[in-house]
mmCIF file of C-alpha atoms in Angstrom:
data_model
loop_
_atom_site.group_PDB
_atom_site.id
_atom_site.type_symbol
_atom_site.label_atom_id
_atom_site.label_comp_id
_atom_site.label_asym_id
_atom_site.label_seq_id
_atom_site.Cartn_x
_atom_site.Cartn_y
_atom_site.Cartn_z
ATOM 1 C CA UNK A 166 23.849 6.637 138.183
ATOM 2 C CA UNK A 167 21.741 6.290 135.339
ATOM 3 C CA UNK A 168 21.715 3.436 133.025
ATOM 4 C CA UNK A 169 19.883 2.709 130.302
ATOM 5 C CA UNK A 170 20.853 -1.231 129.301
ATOM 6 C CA UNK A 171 19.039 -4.223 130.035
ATOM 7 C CA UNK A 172 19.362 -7.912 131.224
ATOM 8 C CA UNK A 173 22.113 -10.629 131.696
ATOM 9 C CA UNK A 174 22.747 -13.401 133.797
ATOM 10 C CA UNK A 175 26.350 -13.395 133.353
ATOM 11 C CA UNK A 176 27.405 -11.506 136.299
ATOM 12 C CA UNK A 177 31.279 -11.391 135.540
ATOM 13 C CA UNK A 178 30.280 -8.629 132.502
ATOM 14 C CA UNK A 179 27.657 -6.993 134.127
ATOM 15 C CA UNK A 180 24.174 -5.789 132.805
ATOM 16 C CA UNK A 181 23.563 -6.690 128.900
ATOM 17 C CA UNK A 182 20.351 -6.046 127.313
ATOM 18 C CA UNK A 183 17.988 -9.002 126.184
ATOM 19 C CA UNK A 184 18.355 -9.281 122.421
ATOM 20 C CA UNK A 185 14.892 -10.745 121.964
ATOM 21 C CA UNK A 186 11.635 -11.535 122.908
ATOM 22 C CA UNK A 187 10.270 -13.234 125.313
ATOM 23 C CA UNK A 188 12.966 -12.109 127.325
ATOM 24 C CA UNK A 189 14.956 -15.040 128.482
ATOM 25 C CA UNK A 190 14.679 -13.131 132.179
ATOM 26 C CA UNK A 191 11.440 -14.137 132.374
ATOM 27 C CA UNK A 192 10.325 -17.910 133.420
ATOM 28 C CA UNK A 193 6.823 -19.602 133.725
ATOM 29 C CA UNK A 194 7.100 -22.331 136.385
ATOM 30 C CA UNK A 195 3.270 -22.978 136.542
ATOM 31 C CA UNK A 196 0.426 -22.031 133.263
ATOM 32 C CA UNK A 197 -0.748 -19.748 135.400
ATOM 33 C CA UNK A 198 2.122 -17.071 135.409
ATOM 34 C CA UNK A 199 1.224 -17.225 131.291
ATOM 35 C CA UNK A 200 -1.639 -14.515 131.135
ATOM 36 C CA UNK A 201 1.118 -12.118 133.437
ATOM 37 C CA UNK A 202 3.592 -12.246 130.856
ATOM 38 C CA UNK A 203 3.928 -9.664 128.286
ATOM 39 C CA UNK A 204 5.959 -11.457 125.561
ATOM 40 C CA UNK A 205 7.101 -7.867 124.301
ATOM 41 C CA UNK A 206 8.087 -6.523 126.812
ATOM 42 C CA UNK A 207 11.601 -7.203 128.745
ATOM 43 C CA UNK A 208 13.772 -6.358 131.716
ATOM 44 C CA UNK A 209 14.764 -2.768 131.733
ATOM 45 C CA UNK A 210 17.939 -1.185 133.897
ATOM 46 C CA UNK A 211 16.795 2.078 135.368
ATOM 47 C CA UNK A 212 19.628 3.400 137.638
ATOM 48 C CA UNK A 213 22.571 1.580 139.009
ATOM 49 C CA UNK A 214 25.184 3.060 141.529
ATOM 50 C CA UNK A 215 23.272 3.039 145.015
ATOM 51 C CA UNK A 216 24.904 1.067 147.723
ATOM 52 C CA UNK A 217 21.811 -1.293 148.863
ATOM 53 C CA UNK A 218 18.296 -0.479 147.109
ATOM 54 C CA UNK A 219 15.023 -0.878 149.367
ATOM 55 C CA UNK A 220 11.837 0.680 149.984
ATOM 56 C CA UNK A 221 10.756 1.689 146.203
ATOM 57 C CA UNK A 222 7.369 3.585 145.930
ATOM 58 C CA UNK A 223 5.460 4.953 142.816
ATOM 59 C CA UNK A 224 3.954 8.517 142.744
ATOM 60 C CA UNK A 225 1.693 8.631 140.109
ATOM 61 C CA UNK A 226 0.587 11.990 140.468
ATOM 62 C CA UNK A 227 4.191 13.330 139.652
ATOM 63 C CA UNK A 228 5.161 10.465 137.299
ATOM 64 C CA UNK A 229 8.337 9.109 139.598
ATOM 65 C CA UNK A 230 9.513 6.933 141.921
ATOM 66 C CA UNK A 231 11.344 7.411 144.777
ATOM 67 C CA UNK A 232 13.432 3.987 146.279
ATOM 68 C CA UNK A 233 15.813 4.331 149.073
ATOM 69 C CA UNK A 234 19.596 3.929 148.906
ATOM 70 C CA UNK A 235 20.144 2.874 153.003
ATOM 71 C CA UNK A 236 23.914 2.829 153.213
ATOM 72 C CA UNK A 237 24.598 6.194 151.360
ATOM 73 C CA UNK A 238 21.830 8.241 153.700
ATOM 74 C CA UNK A 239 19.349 9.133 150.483
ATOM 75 C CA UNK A 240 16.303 8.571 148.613
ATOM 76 C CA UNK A 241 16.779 8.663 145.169
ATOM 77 C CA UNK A 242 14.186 9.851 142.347
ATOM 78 C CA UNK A 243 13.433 8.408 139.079
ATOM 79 C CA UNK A 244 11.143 10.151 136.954
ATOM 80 C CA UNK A 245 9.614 8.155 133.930
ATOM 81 C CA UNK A 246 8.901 11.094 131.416
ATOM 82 C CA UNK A 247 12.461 12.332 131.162
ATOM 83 C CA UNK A 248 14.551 9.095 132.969
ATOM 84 C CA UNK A 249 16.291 11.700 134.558
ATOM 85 C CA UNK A 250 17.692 10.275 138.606
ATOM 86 C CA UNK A 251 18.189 12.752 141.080
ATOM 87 C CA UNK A 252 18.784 12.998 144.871
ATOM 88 C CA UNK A 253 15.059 13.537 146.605
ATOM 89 C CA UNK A 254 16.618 13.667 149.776
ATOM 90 C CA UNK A 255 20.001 13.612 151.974
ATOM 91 C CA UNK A 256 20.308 12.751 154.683
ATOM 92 C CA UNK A 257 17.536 10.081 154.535
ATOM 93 C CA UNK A 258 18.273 8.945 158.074
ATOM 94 C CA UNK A 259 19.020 5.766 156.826
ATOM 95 C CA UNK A 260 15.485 5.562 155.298
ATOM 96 C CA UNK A 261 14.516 1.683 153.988
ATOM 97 C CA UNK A 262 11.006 1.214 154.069
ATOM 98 C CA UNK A 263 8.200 4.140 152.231
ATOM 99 C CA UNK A 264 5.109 3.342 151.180
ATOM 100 C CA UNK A 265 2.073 6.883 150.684
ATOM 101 C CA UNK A 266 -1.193 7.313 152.990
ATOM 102 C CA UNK A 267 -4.590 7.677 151.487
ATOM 103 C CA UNK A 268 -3.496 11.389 151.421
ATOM 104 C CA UNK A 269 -1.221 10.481 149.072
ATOM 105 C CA UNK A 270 1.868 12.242 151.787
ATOM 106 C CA UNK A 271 5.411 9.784 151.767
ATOM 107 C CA UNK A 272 5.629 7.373 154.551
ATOM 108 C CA UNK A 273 8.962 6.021 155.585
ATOM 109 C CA UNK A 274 10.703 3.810 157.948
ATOM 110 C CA UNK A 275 13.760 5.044 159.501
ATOM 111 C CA UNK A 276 16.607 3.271 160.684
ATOM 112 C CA UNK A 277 18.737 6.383 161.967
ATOM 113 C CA UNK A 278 15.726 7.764 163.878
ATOM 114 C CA UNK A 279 14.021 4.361 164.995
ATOM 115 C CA UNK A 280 10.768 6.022 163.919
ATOM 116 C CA UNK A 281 7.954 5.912 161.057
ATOM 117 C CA UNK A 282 7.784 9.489 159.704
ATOM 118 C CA UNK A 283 5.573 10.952 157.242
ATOM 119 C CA UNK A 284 6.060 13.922 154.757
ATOM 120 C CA UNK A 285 3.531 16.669 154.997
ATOM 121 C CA UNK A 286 3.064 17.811 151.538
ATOM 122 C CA UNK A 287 4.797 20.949 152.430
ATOM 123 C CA UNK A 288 7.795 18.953 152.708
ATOM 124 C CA UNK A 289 7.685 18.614 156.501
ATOM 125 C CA UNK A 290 8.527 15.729 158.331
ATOM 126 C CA UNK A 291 6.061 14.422 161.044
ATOM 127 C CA UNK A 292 7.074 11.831 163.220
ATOM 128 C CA UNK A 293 4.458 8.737 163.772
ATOM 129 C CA UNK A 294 5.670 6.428 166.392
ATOM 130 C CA UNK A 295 9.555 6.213 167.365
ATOM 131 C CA UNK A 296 8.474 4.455 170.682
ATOM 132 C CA UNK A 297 6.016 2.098 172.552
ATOM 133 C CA UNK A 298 5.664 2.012 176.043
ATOM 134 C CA UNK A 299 8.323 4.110 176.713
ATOM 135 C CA UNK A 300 10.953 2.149 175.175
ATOM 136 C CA UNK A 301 12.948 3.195 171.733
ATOM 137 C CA UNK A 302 11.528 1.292 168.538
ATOM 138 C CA UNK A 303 14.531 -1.152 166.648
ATOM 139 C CA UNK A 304 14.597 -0.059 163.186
ATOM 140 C CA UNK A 305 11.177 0.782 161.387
ATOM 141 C CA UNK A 306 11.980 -1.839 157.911
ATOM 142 C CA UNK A 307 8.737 -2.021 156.188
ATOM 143 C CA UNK A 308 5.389 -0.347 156.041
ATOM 144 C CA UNK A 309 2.225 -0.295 154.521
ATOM 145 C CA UNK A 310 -1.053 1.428 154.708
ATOM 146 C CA UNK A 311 -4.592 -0.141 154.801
ATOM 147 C CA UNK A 312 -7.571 1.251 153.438
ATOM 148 C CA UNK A 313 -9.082 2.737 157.006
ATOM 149 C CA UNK A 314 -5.626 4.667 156.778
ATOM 150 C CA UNK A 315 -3.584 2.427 159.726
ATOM 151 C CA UNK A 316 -0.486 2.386 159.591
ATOM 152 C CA UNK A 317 1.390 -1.523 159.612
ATOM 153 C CA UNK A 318 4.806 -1.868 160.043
ATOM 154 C CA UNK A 319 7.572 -4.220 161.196
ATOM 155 C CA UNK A 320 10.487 -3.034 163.335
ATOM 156 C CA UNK A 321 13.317 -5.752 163.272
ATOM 157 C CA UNK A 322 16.731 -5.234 164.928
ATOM 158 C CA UNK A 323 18.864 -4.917 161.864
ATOM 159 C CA UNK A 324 19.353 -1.421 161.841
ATOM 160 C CA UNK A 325 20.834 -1.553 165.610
ATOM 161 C CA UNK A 326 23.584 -4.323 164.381
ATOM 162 C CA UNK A 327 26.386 -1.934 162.541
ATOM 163 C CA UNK A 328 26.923 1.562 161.421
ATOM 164 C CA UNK A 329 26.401 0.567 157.957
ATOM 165 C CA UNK A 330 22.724 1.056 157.072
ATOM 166 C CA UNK A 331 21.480 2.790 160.770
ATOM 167 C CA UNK A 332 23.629 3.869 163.855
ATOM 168 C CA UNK A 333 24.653 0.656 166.019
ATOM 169 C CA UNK A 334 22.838 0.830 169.376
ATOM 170 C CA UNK A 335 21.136 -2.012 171.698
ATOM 171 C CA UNK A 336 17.290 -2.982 171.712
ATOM 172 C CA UNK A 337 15.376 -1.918 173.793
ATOM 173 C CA UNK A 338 12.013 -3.714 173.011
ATOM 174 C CA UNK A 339 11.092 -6.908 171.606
ATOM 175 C CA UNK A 340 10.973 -7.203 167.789
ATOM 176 C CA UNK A 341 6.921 -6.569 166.571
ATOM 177 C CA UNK A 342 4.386 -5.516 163.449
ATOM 178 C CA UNK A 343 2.655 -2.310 165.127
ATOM 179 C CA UNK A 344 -0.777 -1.338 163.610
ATOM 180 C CA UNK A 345 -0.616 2.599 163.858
ATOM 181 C CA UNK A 346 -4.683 3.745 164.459
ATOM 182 C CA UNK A 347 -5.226 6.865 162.171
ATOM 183 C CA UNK A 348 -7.752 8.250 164.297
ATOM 184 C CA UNK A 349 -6.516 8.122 167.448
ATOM 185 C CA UNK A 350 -2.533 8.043 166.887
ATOM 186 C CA UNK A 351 -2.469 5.132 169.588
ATOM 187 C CA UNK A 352 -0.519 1.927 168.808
ATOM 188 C CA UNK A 353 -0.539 -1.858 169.690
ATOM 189 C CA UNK A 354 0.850 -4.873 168.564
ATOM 190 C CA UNK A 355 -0.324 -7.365 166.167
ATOM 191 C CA UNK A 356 2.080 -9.204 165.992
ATOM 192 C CA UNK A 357 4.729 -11.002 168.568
ATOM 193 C CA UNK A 358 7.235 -13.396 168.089
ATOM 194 C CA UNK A 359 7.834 -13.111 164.571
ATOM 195 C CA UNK A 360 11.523 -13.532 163.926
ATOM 196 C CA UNK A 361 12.825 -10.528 162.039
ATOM 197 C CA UNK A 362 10.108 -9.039 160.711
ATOM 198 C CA UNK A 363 10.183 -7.506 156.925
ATOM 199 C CA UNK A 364 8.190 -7.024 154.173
ATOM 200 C CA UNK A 365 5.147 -6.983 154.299
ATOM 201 C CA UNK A 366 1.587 -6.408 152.753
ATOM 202 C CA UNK A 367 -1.960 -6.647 152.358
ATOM 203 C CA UNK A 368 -4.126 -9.375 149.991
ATOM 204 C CA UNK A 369 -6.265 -7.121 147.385
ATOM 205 C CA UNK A 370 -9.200 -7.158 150.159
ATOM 206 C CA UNK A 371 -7.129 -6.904 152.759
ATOM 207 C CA UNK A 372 -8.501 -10.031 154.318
ATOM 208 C CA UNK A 373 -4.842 -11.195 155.071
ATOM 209 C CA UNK A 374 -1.547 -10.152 155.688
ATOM 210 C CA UNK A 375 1.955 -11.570 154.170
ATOM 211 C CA UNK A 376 4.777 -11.075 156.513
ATOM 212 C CA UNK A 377 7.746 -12.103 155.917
ATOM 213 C CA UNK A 378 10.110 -13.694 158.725
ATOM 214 C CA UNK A 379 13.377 -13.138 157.569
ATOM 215 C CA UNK A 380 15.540 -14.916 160.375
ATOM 216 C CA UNK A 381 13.288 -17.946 160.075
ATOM 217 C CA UNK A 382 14.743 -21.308 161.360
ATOM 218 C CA UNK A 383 15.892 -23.001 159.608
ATOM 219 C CA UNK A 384 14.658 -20.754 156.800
ATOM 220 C CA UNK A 385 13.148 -17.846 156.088
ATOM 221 C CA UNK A 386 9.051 -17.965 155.881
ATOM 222 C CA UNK A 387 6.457 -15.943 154.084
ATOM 223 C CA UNK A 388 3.809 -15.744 157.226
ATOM 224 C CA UNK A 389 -0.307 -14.995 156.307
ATOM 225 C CA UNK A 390 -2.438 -14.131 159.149
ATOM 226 C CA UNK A 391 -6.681 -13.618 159.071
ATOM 227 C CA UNK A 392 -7.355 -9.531 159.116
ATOM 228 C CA UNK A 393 -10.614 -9.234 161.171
ATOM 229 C CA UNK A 394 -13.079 -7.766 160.282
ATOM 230 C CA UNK A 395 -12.805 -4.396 161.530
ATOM 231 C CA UNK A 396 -9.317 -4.208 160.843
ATOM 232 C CA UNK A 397 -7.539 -3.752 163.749
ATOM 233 C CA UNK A 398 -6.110 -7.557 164.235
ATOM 234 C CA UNK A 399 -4.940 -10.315 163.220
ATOM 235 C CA UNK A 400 -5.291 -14.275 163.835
ATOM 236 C CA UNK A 401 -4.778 -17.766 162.744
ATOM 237 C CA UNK A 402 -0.501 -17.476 162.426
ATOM 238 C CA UNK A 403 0.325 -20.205 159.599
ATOM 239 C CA UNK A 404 3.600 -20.593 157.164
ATOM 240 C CA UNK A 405 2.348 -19.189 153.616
ATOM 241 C CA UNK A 406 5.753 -20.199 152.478
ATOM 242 C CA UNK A 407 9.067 -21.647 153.546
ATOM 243 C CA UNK A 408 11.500 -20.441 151.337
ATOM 244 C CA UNK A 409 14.052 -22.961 151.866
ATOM 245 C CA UNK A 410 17.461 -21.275 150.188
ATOM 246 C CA UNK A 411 15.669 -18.334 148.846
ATOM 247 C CA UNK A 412 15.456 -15.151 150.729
ATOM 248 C CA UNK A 413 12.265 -13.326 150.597
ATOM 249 C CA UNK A 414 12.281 -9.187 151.822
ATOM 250 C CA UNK A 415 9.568 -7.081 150.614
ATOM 251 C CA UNK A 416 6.756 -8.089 148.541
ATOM 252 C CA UNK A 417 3.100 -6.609 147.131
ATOM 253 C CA UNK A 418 0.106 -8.486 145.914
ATOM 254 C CA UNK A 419 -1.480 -8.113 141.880
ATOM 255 C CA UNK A 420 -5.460 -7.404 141.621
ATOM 256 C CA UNK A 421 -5.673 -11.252 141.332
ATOM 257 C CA UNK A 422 -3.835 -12.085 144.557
ATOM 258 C CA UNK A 423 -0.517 -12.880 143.601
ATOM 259 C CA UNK A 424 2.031 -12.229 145.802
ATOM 260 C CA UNK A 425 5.317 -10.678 143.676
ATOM 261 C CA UNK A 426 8.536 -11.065 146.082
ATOM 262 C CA UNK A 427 11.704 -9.762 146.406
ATOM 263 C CA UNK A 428 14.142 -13.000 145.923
ATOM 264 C CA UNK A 429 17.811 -14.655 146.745
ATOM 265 C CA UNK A 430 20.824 -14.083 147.987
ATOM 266 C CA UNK A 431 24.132 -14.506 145.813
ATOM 267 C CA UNK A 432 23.121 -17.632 143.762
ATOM 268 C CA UNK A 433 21.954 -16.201 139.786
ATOM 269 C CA UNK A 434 19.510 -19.009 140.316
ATOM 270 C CA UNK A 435 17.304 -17.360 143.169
ATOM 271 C CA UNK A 436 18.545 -13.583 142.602
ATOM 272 C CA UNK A 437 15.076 -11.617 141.076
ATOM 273 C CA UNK A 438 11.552 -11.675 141.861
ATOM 274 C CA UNK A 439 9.637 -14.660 142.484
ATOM 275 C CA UNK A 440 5.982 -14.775 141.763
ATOM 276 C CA UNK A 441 3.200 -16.754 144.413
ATOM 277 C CA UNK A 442 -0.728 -17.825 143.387
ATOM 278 C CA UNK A 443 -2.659 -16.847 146.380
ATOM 279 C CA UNK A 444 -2.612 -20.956 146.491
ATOM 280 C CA UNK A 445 0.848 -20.855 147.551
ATOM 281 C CA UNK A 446 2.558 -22.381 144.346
ATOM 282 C CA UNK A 447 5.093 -20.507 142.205
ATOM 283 C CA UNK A 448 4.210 -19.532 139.344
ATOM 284 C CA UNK A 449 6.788 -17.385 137.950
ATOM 285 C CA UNK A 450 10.558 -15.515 138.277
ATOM 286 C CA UNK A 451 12.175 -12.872 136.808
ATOM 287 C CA UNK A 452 15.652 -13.600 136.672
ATOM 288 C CA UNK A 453 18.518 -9.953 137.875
ATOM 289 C CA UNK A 454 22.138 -10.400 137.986
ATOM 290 C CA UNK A 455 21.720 -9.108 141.955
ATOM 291 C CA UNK A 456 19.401 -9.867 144.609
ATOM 292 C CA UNK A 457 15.953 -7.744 144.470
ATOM 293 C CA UNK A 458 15.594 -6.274 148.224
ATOM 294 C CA UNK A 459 11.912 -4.965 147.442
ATOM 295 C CA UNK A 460 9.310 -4.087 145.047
ATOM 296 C CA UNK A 461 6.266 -2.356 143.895
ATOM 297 C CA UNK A 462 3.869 -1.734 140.962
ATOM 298 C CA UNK A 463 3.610 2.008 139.383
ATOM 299 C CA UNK A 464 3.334 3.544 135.898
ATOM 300 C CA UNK A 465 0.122 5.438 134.363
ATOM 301 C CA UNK A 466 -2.248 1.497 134.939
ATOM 302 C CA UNK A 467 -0.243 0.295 137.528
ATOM 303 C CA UNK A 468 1.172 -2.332 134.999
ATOM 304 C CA UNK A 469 5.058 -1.669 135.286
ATOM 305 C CA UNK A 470 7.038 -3.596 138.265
ATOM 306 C CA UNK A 471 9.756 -1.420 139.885
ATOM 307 C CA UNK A 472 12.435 -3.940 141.589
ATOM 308 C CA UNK A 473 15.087 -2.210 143.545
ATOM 309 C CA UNK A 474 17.623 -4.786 143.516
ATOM 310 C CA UNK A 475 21.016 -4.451 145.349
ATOM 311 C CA UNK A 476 22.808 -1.704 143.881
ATOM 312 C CA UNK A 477 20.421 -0.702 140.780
ATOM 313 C CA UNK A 478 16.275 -0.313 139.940
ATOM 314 C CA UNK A 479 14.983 -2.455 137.359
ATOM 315 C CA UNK A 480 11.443 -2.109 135.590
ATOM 316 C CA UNK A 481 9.329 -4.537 133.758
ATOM 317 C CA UNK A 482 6.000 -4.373 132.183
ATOM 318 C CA UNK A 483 3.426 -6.694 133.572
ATOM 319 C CA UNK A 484 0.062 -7.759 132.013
ATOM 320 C CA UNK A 485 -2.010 -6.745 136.011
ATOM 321 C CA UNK A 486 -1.764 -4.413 138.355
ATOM 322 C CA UNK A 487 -0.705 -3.704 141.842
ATOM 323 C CA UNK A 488 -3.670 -3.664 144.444
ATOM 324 C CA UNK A 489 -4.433 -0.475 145.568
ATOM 325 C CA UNK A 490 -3.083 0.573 148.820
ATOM 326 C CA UNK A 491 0.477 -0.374 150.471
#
């Protein structure tokens, strides 16, 4: 599972290293994406062998990551001292989804269990929500956590459609993003009517949220919404982005508001990340030889981007950092 080699876009050989910097990976559509570019630094290939990559998430305090691997029932475990990958758990429950709380415990959305779960840091597992108003929950894809400590998630269908990445079943309950109160434990809806709801995250003061639509017609949208003020809704529905061919999953924001996305579908000229402004303009891409499901920002400043893309994790260093939270 672990591999060492770098970039290529020449999918017929596989992964290749870059040669030279910049890397050739790396593209700035806009002057903007400039001071974000480390010109040393290059596309790295951390593991490769999982099935479908998703849900990566950093723990600083133990130097890892942990990213799930839906299809083969695990979350896998990269640790950046030694490089060494290792099974963190199986069966995952067909885990996508994990983000931490402000406790620092795991957080992860399960397609097996349609249920949000957290680990205690005894290594229990607590179930959050697998219902609302009596009826089962799709499949928990994507979750974050605010700064109050609420819990935001989506909970598309797309676990319930096969036996491939969650147990095939029918819905029982509309397609939503829940807002999980950490006081209380109670739940609501923020959002209805979103069409497959995915990634999605938090602006650095948490003044908005991205969500992604992922069965958007006739493409898939990038959706921002006004966080009031004490947190607990949202307003003002617009299109952030239509993404026309390109196929946007999960996503996290920089300290400058940049919105870093998860990108394409097949074509070597959308598969990779694809960077925003918090105008809305693109900026920048990072070029993979397979479609990047989802992302996030780790390492000792928060300056290296972990992409879990298709069947491998790739890591670049980036000249920000991830926003806290999510």
């Amino acid at each position: 599972m672990n591999d060492a080699s770098s970039h290529t876009q020449d999918r017929p050989q596989g992964w290749r290293p870059a040669t030279y910097y910049p890397d050739p990976a790396i593209k700035a559509l806009d002057p903007r994406f400039e001071k974000y570019w480390l010109k040393l630094s290059a596309v790295e290939r951390l593991a490769t062998g999982l099935r479908w990559a998703e849900g990566p998430v950093w723990f600083g305090d133990g130097r890892y990551l942990l990213c799930s691997d839906i299809p083969n029932q695990r979350i896998i475990k990269w640790e950046e001292e030694t490089g060494a990958v290792s099974v963190f758990r199986k069966p995952s429950n067909f885990a996508n989804g994990n983000t931490r709380d402000r406790q620092g415990r795991l957080v992860t959305c399960e397609h097996g269990g349609r249920r949000v779960t957290r680990t205690e840091y005894d290594g229990e597992i607590t179930v959050l929500m697998d219902s609302f108003g009596g009826k089962k929950l799709n499949s928990p894809n994507d979750v974050v956590v605010k700064s109050d400590g609420a819990v935001w998630f989506t909970d598309p269908t797309f676990g319930l459609l096969g036996n491939y990445e969650g147990y095939k079943a029918e819905s029982e309950i509309d397609p939503n993003v829940y807002r999980l109160d950490p006081a209380t434990g109670k739940a609501t809806i923020v959002a209805e009517g979103v069409l497959g709801p995915n990634g999605l995250c938090f602006s650095p003061d948490e003044k908005i949220l991205y969500v992604v639509e992922s069965r958007g017609v006739p493409n898939r949208k990038i959706l921002a919404y006004d966080v009031s003020a004490d947190g607990t809704t949202i307003s003002n529905k617009r299109i952030f982005i239509d993404a026309g061919p390109g196929t946007p999953d999960g996503m996290r924001c920089d300290i400058d508001g940049n919105l870093w996305c998860g990108w394409g579908m097949g074509d070597p000229e959308l598969d990779g990340v694809v960077v925003f402004a918090p105008d809305g303009i693109m900026i920048g891409r990072i070029a993979l030889p397979e479609r990047c499901a989802n992302l996030c920002f780790g390492g000792v400043k928060r300056n290296r981007l972990f992409m879990a893309a298709s069947q491998s994790i790739y890591a670049l260093y980036v000249n920000t950092q991830g926003a806290l939270g999510g």
